[in-house]
mmCIF file of C-alpha atoms in Angstrom:
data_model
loop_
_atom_site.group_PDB
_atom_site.id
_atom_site.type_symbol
_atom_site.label_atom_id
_atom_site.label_comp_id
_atom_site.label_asym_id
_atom_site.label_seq_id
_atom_site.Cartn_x
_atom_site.Cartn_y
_atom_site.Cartn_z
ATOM 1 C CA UNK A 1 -2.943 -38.790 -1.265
ATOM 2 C CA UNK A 2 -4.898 -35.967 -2.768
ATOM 3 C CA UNK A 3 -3.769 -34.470 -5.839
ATOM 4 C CA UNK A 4 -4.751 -30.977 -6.398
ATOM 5 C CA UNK A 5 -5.032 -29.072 -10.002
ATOM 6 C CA UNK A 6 -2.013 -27.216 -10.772
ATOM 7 C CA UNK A 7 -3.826 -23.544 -11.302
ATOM 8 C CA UNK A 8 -4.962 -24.543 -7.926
ATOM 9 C CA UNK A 9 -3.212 -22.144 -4.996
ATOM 10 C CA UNK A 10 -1.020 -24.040 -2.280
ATOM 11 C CA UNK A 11 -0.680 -22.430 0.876
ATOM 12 C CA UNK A 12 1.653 -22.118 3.506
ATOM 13 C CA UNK A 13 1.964 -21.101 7.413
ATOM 14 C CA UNK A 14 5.243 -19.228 8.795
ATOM 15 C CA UNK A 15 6.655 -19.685 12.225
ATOM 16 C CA UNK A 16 6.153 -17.407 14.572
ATOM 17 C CA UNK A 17 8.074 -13.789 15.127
ATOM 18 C CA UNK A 18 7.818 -11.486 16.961
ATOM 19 C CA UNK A 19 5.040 -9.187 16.147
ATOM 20 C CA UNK A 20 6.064 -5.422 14.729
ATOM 21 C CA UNK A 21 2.743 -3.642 16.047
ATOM 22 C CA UNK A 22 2.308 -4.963 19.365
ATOM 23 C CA UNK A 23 4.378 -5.866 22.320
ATOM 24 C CA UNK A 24 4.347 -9.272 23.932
ATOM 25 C CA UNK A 25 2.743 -10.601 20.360
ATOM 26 C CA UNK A 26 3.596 -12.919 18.590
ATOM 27 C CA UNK A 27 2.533 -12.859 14.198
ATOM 28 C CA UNK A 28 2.057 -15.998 11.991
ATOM 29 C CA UNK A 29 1.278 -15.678 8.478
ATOM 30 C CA UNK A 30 -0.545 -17.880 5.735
ATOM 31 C CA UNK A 31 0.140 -17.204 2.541
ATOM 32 C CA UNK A 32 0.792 -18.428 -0.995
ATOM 33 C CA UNK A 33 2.485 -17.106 -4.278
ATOM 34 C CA UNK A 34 0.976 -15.518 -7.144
ATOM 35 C CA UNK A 35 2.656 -16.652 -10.660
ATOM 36 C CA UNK A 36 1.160 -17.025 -13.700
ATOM 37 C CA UNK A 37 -1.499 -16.522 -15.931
ATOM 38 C CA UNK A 38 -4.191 -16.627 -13.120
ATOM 39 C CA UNK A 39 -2.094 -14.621 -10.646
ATOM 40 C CA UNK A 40 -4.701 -11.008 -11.576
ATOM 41 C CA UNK A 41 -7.737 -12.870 -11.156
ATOM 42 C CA UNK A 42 -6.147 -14.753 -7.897
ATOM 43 C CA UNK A 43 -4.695 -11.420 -6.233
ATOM 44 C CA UNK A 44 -8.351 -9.882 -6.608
ATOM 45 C CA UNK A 45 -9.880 -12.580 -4.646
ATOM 46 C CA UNK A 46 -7.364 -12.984 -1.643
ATOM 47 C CA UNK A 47 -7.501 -9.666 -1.517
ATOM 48 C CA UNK A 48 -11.194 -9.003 -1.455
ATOM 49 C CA UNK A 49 -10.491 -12.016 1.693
ATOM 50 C CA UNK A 50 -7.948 -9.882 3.482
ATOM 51 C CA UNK A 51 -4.646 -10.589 1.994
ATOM 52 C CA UNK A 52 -1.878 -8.287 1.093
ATOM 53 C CA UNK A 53 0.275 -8.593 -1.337
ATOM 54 C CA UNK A 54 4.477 -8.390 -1.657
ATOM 55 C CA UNK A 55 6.062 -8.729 -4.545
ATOM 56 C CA UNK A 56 5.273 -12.523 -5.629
ATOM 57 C CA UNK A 57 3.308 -13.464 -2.362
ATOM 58 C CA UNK A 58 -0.131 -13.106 -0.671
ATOM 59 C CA UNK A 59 -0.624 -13.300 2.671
ATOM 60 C CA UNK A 60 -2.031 -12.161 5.847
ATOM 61 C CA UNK A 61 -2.274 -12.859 9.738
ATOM 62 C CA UNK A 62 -3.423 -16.134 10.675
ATOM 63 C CA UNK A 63 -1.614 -15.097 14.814
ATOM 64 C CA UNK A 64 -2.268 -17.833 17.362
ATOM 65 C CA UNK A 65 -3.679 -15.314 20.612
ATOM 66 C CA UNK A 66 -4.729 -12.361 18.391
ATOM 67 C CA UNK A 67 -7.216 -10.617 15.883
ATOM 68 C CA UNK A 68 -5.976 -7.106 16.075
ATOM 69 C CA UNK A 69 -5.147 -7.309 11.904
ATOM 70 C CA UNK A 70 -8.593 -6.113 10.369
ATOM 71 C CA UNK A 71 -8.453 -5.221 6.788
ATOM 72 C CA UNK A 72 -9.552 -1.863 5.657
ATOM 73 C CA UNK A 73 -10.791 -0.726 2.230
ATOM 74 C CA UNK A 74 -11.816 3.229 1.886
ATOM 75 C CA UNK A 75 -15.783 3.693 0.014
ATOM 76 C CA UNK A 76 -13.925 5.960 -2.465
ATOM 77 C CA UNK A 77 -17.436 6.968 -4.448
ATOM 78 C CA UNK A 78 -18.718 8.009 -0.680
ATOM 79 C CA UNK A 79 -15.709 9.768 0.060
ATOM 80 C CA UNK A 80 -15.718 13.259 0.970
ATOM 81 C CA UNK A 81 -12.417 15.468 2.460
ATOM 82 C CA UNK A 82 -12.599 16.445 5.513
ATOM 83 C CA UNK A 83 -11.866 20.530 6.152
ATOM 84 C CA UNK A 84 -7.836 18.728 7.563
ATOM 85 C CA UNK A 85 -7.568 16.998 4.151
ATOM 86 C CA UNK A 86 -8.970 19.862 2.145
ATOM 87 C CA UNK A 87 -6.023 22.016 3.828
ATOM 88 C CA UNK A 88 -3.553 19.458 2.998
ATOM 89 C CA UNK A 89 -5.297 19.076 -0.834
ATOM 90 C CA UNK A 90 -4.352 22.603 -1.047
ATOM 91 C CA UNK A 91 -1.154 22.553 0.224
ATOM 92 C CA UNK A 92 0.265 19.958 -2.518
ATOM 93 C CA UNK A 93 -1.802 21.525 -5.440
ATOM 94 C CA UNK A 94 1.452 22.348 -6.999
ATOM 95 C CA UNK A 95 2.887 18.867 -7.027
ATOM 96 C CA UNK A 96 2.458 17.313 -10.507
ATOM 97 C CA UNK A 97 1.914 13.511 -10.276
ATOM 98 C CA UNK A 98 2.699 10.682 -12.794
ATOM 99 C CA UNK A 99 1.367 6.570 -13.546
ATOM 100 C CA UNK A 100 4.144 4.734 -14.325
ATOM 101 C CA UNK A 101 4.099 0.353 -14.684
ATOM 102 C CA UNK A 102 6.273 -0.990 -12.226
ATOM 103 C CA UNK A 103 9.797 -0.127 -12.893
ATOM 104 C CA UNK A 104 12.596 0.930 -10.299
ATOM 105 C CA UNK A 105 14.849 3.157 -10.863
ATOM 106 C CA UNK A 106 17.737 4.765 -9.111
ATOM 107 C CA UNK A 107 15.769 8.309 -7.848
ATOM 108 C CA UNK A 108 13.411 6.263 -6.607
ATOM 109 C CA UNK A 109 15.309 4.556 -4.684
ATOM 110 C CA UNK A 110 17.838 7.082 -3.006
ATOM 111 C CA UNK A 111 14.149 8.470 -1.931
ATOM 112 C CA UNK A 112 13.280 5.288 -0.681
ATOM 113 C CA UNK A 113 16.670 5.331 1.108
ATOM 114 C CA UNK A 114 16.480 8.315 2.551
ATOM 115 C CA UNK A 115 12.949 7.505 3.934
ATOM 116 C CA UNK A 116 13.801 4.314 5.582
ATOM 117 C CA UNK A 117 16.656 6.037 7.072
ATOM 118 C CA UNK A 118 14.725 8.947 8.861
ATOM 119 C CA UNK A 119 11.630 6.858 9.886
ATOM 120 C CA UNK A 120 12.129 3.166 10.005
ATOM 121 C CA UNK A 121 16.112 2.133 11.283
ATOM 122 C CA UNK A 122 14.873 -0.662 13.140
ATOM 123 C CA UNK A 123 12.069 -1.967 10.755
ATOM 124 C CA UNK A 124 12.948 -5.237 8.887
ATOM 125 C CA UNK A 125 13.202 -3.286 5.487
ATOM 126 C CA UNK A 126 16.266 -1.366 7.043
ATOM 127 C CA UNK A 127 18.843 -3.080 5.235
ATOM 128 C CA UNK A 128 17.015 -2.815 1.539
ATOM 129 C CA UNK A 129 19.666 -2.776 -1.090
ATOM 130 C CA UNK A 130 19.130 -1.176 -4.674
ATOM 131 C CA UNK A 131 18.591 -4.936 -5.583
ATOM 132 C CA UNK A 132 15.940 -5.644 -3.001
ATOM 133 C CA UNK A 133 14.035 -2.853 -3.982
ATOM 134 C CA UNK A 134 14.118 -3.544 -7.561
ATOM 135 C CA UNK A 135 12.386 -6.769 -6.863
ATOM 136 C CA UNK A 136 10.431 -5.639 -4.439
ATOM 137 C CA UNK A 137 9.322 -3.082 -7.507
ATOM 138 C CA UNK A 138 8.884 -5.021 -10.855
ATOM 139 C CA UNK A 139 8.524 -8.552 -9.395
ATOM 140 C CA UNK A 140 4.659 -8.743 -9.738
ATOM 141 C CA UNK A 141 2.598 -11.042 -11.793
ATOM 142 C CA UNK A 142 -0.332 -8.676 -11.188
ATOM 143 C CA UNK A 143 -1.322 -5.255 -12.743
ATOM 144 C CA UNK A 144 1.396 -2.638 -10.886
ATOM 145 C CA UNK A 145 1.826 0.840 -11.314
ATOM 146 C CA UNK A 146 4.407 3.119 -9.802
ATOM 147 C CA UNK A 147 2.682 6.862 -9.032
ATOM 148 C CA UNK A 148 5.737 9.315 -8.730
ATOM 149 C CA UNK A 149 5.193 12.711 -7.070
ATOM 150 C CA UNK A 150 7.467 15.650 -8.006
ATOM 151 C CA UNK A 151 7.528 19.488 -7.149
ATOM 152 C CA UNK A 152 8.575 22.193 -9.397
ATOM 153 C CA UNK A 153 7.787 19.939 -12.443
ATOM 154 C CA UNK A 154 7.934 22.284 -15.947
ATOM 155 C CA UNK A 155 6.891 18.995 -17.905
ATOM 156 C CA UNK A 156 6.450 15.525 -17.705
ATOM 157 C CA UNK A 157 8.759 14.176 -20.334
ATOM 158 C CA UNK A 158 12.171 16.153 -20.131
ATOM 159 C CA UNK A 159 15.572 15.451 -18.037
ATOM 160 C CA UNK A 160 15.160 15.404 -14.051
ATOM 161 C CA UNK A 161 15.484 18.887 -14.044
ATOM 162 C CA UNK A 162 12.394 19.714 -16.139
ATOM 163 C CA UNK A 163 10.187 17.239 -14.397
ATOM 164 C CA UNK A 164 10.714 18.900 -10.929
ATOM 165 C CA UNK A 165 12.323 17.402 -7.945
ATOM 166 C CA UNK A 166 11.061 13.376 -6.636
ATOM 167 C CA UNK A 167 9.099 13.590 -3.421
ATOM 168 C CA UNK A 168 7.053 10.930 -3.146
ATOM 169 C CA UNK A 169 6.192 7.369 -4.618
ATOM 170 C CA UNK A 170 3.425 4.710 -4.123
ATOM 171 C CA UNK A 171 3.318 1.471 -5.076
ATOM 172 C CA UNK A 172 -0.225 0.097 -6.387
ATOM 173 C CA UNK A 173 -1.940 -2.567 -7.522
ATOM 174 C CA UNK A 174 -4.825 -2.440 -10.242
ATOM 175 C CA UNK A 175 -7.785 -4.401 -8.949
ATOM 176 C CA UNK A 176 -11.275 -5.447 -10.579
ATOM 177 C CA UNK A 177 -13.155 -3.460 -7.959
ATOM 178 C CA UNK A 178 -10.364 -0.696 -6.410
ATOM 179 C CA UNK A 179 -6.808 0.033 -5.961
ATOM 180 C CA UNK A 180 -4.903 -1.583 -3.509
ATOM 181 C CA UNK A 181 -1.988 0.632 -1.994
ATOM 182 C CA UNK A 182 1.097 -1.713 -1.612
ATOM 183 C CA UNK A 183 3.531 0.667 -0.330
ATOM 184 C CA UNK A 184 4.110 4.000 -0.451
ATOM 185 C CA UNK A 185 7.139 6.617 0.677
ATOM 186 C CA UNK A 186 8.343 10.253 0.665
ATOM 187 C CA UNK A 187 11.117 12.573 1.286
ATOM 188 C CA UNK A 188 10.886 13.627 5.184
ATOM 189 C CA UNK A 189 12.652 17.481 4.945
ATOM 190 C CA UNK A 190 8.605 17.728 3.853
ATOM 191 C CA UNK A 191 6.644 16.015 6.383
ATOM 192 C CA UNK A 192 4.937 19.248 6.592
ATOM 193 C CA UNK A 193 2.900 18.463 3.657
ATOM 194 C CA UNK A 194 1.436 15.295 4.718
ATOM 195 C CA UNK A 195 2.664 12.837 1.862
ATOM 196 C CA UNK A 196 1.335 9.975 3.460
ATOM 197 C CA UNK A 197 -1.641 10.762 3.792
ATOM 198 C CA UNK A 198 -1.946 13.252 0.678
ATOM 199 C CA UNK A 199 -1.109 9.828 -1.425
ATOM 200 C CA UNK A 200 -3.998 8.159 -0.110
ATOM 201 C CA UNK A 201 -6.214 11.136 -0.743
ATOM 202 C CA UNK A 202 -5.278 10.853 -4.893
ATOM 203 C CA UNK A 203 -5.530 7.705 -4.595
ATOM 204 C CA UNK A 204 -9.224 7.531 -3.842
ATOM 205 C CA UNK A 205 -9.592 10.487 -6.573
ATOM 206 C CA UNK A 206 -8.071 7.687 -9.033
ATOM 207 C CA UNK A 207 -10.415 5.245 -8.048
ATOM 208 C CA UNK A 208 -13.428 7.693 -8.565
ATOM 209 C CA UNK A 209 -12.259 8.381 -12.027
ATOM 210 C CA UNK A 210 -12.076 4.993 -13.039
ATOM 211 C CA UNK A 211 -15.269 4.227 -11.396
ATOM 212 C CA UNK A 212 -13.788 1.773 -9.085
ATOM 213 C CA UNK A 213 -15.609 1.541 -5.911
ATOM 214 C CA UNK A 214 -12.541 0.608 -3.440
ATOM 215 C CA UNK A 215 -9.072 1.971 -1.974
ATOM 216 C CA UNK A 216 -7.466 -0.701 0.088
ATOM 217 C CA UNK A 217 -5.514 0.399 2.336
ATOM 218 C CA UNK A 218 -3.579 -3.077 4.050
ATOM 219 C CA UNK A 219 -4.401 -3.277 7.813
ATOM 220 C CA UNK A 220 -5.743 -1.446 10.873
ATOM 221 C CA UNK A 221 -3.939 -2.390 14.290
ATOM 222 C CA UNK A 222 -5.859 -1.610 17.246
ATOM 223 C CA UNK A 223 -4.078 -0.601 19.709
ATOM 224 C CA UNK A 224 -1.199 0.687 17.537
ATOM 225 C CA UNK A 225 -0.118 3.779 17.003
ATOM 226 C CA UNK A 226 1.254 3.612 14.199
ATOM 227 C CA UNK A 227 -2.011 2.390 12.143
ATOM 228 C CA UNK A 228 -4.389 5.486 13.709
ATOM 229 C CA UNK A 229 -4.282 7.258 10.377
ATOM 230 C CA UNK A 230 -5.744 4.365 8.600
ATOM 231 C CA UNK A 231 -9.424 5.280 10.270
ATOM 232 C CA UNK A 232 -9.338 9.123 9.354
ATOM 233 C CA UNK A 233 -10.718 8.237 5.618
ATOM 234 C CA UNK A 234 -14.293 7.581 6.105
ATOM 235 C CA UNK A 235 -16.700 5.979 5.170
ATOM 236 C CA UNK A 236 -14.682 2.490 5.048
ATOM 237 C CA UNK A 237 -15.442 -1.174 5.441
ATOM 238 C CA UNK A 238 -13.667 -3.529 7.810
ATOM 239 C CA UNK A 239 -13.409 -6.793 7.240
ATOM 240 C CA UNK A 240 -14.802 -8.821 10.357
ATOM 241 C CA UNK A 241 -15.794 -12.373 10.823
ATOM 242 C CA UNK A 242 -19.050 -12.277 8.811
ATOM 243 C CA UNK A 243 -17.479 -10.240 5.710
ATOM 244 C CA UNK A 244 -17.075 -6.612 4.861
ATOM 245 C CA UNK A 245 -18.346 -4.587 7.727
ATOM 246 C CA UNK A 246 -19.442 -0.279 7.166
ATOM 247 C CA UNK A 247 -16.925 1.717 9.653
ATOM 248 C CA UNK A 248 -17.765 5.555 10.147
ATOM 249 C CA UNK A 249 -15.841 6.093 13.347
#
């Protein structure tokens, strides 16, 4: 019997489920947990290797019949806005943005709500309570930061009422070498703005002003519908059996 160091990570394989991207697949994940002192240094690794993280856990595909999970990360100091994302730049310019560490709180979560409601009934996050997504919030051994989005904000520090009206929220990890999006949501009576894809715009803006080279963005699913937008941010890397790839389209 081999014993292993304790700061050394154990991991784990899950049974197989149905897969949420692709019909007729089946998805298997490895993963592991990230606790403790190491659990900053750890997360930047697995991640540079193609994990994701949530909450206490890293993981990512390890599917029996299928390779359709590539990992994406956005060049952010190559990045340039296309004339689209210039137009939708423009059309948030009055939304006033703020880094928070990771705590809930109860606006943030009747947004959340709301959101999962409109655009994901049948996901498996459907039946979040306030409790679930506390944890799935502030229970991270890693560098977090919560990035609210309000409109009509007259300052950042008064009541609700001065700091404008909640529209949108991501959910971030601090790496070494980027920011890793973890999750991110908005209020859908304005999907005319483009939230989703407006967050990922200031998100590569942060990572330029910290001079961090990276945006990851979690996975591309060929063949999915759903994970289309993921290629519109350009240049990117892919991550593909001999490392980090350059994608341009």
């Amino acid at each position: 019997m081999t014993n292993q160091p304790v700061h050394s990570p154990q991991f784990f394989l899950t049974a197989p489920s149905p897969c949420p991207y692709l019909d007729g697949q089946f998805e298997r994940k490895v993963f592991t947990h990230l606790v403790g002192e190491k659990a900053a240094e750890l997360n930047d690794l697995l991640t540079q290797g193609g994990f994701r993280r949530s909450q206490n856990i890293a993981y990512r595909p390890a599917c029996e019949t299928c390779r359709a999970c590539i990992s994406v990360r956005i060049l952010a100091g190559e990045f340039k806005p296309n004339r689209s994302m210039k137009r939708i730049i423009a059309r948030n310019d009055d939304l006033v943005a703020q880094e928070f560490p990771a705590e809930p709180s109860s606006e943030q979560y009747s947004l959340f709500r709301g959101y999962l409601d409109a655009r994901h009934q049948e996901g498996g996050m459907s039946d979040m309570t306030v409790l679930d997504y506390a944890m799935m919030v502030e229970d991270t051994h890693v560098p977090t930061r919560v990035i609210e989005y309000r409109i009509g904000a007259d300052g950042l520090d008064g009541d609700d009422s001065e700091r404008g009206k909640l529209i949108a929220v991501a959910l971030s990890d601090l790496m070494g070498d980027g920011l890793s999006m973890v999750y991110s949501f908005f209020d859908p009576d304005y999907s005319d703005r483009s939230l989703g894809t407006y967050m990922i715009l200031d998100h590569i803006v942060r990572a330029q002003d910290r001079g961090l080279p990276h945006v990851y963005l979690g996975y591309w699913v060929a063949g999915s519908s759903k994970m289309d937008y993921k290629t519109r941010f350009l240049p990117q890397e892919h991550l593909m059996s001999g490392g980090w790839e350059r994608y341009e389209g």
